[in-house]
mmCIF file of C-alpha atoms in Angstrom:
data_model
loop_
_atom_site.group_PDB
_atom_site.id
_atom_site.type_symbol
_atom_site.label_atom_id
_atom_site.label_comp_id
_atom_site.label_asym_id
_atom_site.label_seq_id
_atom_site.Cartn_x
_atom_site.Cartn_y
_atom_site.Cartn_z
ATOM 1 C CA UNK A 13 0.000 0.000 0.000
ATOM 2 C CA UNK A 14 1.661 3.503 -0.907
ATOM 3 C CA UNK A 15 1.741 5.805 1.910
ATOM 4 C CA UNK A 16 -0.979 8.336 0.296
ATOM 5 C CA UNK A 17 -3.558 5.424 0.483
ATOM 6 C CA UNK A 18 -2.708 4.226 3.784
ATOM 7 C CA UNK A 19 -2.504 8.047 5.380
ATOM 8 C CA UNK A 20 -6.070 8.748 3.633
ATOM 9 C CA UNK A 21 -7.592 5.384 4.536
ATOM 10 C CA UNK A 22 -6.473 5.342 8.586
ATOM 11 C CA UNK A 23 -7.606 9.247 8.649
ATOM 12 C CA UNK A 24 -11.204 7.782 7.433
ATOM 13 C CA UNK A 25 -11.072 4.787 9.534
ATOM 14 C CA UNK A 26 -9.547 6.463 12.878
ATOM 15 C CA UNK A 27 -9.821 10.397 12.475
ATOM 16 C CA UNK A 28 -12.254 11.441 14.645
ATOM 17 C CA UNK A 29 -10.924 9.507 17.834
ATOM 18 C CA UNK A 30 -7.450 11.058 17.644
ATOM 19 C CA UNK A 31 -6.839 14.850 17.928
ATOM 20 C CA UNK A 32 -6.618 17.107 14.625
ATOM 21 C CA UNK A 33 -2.988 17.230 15.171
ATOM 22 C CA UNK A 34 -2.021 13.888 14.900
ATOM 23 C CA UNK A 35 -2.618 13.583 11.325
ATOM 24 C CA UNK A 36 -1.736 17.195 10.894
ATOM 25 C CA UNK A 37 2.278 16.292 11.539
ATOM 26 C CA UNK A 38 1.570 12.473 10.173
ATOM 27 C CA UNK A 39 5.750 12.180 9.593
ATOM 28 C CA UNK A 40 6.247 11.995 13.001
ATOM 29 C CA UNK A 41 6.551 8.478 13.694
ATOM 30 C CA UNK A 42 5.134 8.516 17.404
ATOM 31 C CA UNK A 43 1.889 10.059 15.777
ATOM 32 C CA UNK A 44 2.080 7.369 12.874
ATOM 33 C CA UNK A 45 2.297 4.631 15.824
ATOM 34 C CA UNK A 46 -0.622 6.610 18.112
ATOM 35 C CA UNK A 47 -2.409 6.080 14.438
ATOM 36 C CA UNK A 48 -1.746 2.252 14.317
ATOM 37 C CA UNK A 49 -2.403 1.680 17.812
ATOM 38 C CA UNK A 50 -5.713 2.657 17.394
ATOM 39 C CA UNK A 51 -6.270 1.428 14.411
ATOM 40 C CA UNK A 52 -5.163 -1.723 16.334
ATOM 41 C CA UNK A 53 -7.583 -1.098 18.396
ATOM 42 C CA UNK A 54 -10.464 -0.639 16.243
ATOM 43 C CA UNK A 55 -9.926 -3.850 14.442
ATOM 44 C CA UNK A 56 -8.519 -2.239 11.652
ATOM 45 C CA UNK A 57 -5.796 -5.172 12.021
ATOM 46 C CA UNK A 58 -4.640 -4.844 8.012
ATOM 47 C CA UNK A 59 -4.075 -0.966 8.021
ATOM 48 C CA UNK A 60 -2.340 -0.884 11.214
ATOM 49 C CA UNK A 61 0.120 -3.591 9.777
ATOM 50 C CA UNK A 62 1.026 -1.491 7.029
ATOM 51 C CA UNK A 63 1.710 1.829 9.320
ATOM 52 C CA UNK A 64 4.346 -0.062 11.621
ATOM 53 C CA UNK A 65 5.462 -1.498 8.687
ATOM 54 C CA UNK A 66 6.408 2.083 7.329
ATOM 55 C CA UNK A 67 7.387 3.117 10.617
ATOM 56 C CA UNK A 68 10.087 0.046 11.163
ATOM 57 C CA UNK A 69 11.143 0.845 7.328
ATOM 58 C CA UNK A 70 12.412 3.800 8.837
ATOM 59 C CA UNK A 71 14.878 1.900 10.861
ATOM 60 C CA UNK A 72 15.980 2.812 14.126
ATOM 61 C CA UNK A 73 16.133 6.974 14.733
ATOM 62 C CA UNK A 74 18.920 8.890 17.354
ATOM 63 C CA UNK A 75 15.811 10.629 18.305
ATOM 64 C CA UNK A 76 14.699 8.912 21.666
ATOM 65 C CA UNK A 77 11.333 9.420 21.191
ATOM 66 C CA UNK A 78 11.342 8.637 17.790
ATOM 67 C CA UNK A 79 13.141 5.618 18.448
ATOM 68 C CA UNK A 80 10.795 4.379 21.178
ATOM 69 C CA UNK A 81 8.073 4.439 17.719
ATOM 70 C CA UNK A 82 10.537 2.203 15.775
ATOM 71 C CA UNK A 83 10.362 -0.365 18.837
ATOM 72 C CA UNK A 84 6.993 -0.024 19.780
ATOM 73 C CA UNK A 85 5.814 -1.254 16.244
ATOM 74 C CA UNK A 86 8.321 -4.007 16.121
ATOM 75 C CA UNK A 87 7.161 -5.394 19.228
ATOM 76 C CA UNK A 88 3.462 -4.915 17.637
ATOM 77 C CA UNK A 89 3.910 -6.399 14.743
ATOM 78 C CA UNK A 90 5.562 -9.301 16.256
ATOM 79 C CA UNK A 91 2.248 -9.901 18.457
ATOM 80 C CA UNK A 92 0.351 -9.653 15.089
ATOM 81 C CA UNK A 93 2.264 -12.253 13.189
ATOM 82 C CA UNK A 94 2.325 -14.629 16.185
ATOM 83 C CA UNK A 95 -1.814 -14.500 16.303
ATOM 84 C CA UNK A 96 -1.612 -15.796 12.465
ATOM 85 C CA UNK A 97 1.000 -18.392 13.856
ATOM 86 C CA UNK A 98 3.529 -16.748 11.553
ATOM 87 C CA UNK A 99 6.494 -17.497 14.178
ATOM 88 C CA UNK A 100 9.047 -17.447 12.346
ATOM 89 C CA UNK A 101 8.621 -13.768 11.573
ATOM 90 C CA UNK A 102 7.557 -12.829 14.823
ATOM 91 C CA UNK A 103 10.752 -14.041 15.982
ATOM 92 C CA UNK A 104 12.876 -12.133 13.690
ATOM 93 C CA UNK A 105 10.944 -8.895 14.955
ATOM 94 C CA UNK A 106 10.789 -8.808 18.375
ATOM 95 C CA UNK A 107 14.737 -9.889 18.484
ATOM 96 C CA UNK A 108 15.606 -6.756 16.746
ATOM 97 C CA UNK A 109 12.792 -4.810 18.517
ATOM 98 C CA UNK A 110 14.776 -6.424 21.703
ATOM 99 C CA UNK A 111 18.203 -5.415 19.783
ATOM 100 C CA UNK A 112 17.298 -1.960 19.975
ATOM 101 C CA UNK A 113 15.253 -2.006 23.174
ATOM 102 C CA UNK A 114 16.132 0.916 24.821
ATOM 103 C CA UNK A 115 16.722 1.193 28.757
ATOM 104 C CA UNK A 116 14.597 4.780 29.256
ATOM 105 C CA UNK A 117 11.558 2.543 27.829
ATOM 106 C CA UNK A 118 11.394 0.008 30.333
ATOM 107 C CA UNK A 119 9.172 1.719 32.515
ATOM 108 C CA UNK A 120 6.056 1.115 30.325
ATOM 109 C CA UNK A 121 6.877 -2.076 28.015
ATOM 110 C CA UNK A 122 8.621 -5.315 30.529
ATOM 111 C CA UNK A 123 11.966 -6.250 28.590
ATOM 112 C CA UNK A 124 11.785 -9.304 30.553
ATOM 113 C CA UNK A 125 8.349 -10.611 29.659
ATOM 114 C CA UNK A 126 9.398 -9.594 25.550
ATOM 115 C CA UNK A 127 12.581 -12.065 25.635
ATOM 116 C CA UNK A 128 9.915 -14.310 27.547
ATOM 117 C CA UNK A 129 7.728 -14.109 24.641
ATOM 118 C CA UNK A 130 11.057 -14.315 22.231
ATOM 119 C CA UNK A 131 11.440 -17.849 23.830
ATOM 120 C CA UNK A 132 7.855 -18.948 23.336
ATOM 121 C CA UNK A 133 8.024 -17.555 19.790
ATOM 122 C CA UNK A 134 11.184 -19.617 19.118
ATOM 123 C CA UNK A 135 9.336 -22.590 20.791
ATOM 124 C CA UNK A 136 6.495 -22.917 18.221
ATOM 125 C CA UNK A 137 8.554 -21.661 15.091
ATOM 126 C CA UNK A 138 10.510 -24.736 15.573
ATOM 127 C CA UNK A 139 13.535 -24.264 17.063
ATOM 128 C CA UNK A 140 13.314 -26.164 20.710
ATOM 129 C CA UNK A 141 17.156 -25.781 21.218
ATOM 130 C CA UNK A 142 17.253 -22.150 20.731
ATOM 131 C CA UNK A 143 14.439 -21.592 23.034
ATOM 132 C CA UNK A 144 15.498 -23.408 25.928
ATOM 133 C CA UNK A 145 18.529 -21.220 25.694
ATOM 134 C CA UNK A 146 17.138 -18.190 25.641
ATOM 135 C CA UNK A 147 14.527 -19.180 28.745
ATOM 136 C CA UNK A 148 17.491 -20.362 30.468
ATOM 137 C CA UNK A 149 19.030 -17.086 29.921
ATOM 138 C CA UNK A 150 16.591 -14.816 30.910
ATOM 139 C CA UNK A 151 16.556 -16.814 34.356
ATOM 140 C CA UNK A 152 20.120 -17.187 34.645
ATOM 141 C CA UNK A 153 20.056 -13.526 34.242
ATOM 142 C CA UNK A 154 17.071 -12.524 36.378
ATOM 143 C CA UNK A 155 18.522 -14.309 39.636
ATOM 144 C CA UNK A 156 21.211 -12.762 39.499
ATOM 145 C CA UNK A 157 20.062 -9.262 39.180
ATOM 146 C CA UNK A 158 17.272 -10.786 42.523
ATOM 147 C CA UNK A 159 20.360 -11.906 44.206
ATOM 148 C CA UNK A 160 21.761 -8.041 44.467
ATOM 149 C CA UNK A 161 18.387 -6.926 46.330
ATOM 150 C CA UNK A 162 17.228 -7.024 49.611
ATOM 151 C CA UNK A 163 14.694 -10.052 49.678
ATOM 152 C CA UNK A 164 11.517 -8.085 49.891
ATOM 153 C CA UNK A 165 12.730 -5.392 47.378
ATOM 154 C CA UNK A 166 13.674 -8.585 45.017
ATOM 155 C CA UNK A 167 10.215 -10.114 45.406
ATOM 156 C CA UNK A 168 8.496 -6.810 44.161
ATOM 157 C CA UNK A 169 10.868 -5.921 41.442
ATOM 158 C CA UNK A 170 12.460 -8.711 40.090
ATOM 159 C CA UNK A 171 10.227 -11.901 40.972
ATOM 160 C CA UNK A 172 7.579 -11.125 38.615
ATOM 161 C CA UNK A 173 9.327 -11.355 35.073
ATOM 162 C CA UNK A 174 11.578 -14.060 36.973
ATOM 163 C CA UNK A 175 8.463 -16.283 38.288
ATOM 164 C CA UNK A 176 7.002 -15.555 34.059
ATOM 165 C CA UNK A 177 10.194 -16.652 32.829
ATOM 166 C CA UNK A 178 9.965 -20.043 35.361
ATOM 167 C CA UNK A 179 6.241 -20.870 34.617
ATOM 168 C CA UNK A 180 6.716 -20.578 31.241
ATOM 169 C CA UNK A 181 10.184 -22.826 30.666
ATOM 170 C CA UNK A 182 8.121 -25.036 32.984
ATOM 171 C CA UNK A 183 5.247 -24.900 30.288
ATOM 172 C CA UNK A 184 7.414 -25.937 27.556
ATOM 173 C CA UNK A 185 7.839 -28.979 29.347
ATOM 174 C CA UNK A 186 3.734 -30.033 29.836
ATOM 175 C CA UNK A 187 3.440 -29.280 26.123
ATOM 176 C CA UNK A 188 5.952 -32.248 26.055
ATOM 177 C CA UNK A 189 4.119 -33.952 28.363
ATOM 178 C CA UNK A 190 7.543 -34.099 30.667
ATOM 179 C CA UNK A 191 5.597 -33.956 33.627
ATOM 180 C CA UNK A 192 8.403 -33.942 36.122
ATOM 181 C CA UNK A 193 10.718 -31.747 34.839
ATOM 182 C CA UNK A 194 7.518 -29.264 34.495
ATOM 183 C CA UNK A 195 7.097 -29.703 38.511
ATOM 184 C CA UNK A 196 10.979 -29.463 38.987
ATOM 185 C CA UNK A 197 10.697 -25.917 37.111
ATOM 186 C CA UNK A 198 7.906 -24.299 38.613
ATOM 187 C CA UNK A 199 8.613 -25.222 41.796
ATOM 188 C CA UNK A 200 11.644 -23.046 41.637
ATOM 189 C CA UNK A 201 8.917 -20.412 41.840
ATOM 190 C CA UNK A 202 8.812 -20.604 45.144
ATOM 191 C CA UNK A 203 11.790 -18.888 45.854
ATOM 192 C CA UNK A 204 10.891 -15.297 44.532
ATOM 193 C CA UNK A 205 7.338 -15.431 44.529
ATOM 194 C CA UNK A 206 5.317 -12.925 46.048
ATOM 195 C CA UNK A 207 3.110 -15.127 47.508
ATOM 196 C CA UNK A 208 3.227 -18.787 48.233
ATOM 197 C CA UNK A 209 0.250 -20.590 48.986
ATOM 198 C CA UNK A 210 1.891 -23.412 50.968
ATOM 199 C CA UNK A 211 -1.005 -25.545 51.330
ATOM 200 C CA UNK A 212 -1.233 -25.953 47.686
ATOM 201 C CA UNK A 213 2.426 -26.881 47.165
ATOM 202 C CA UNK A 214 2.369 -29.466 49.910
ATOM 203 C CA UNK A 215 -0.833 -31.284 48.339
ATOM 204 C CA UNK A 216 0.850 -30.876 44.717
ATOM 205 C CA UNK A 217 4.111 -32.866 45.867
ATOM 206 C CA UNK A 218 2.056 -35.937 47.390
ATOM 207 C CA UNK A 219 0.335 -35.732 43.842
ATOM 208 C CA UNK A 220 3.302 -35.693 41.860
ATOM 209 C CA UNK A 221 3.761 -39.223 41.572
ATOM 210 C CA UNK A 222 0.118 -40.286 40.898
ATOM 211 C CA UNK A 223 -1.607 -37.445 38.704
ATOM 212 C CA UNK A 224 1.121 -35.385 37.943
ATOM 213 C CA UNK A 225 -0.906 -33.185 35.607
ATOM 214 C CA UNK A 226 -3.088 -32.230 38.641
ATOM 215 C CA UNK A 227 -0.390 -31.161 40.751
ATOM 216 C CA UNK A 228 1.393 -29.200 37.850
ATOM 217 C CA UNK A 229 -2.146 -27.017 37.942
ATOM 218 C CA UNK A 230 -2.056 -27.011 41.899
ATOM 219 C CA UNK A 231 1.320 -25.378 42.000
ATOM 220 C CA UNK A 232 0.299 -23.283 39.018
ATOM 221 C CA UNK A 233 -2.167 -21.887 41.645
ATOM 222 C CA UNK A 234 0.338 -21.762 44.373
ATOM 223 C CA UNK A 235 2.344 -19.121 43.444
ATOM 224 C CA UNK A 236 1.144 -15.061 42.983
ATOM 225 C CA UNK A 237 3.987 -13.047 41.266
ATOM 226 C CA UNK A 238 2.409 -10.233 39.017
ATOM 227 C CA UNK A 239 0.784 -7.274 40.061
ATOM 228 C CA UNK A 240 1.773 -6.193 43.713
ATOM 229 C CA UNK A 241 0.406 -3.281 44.514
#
């Protein structure tokens, strides 16, 4: 789509929900990626594709705020292919969305849950080997960084992308049907979760051995990690 059709077409579709502005100084990429967003947003799925596609075109800008645009779409566009199952090219995106990732935007997109989702991406395009790595990594990294921290300060701050990263290498594992490795890994959630519901662990362990599948959905339960307010 040439960028006269696609600036015309999201101004119809999206116009009058976004201020005059936006489309008035459309070559700024962050108001090109407000304009996808909520195109995004209004199920305009197609149009929005093409608009971070322009945008990542673009390539990465010394402008910081321009720059936070370039990622933003890759990490969009790599949440759009992986719907359609297109893996392989969500991979390729979010790796150089994570390439480029820069510290100042951590603060409203998790770096740790998007190399999380990198592993799971590399997962179901195929490449088993590569994602183990990668999930290893991110926890190899992650407890080290929770190591540094007071224990309380670590459970708040790191424990949630850490206790992700752990529930979801342990979830590679049921969709192998490798039920005891899958209890061996999310039982390491224990350790920097938030909240541990004890009761549930203790049942889960005398289940292991007879319906592990039960007690990999017990401990699933057992553990609270996101959101602490």
């Amino acid at each position: 789509m040439d960028k006269e059709s696609l600036f015309t077409q999201s101004k119809q579709r999206v116009g009058h929900l976004l201020p005059k502005e936006t489309f008035m100084d459309y070559a700024h990429p962050n108001n090109r990626m407000l304009i996808a967003v909520t195109l995004l947003r209004q199920g305009e799925e197609d149009l929005a594709y093409h608009l971070y596609q322009e945008i990542v075109a673009e390539g990465p800008k010394e402008n910081p705020n321009h720059h936070f645009a370039f990622v933003r779409s890759l990490i969009d566009l790599s949440e759009v292919d992986s719907k359609y199952e297109r893996f392989a090219d969500a991979t390729n995106k979010l790796q150089l969305a994570l390439r480029h990732f820069p510290d100042s935007m951590g603060y409203m997109t998790s770096k740790v849950h998007l190399e999380v989702y990198l592993a799971y991406y590399l997962y179901l395009a195929g490449d088993r080997p590569e994602a183990l790595k990668q999930i290893a990594h991110v926890c190899k990294q992650e407890k080290s960084r929770f190591e540094l921290m007071p224990l309380l300060d670590a459970k708040v701050i790191v424990g949630p992308g850490l206790c992700y990263a752990l529930h979801q290498w342990a979830l590679f594992y049921v969709m192998e049907e490798k039920w005891g490795q899958a209890i061996s890994k999310i039982v390491e959630m224990k350790a920097f979760a938030h909240v541990v519901e004890e009761t549930y662990v203790a049942e889960a362990l005398q289940l292991q051995e007879s319906d592990p599948e039960a007690a990999f959905q017990l401990l699933e339960q057992a553990f609270q990690y996101e959101d602490v307010d």
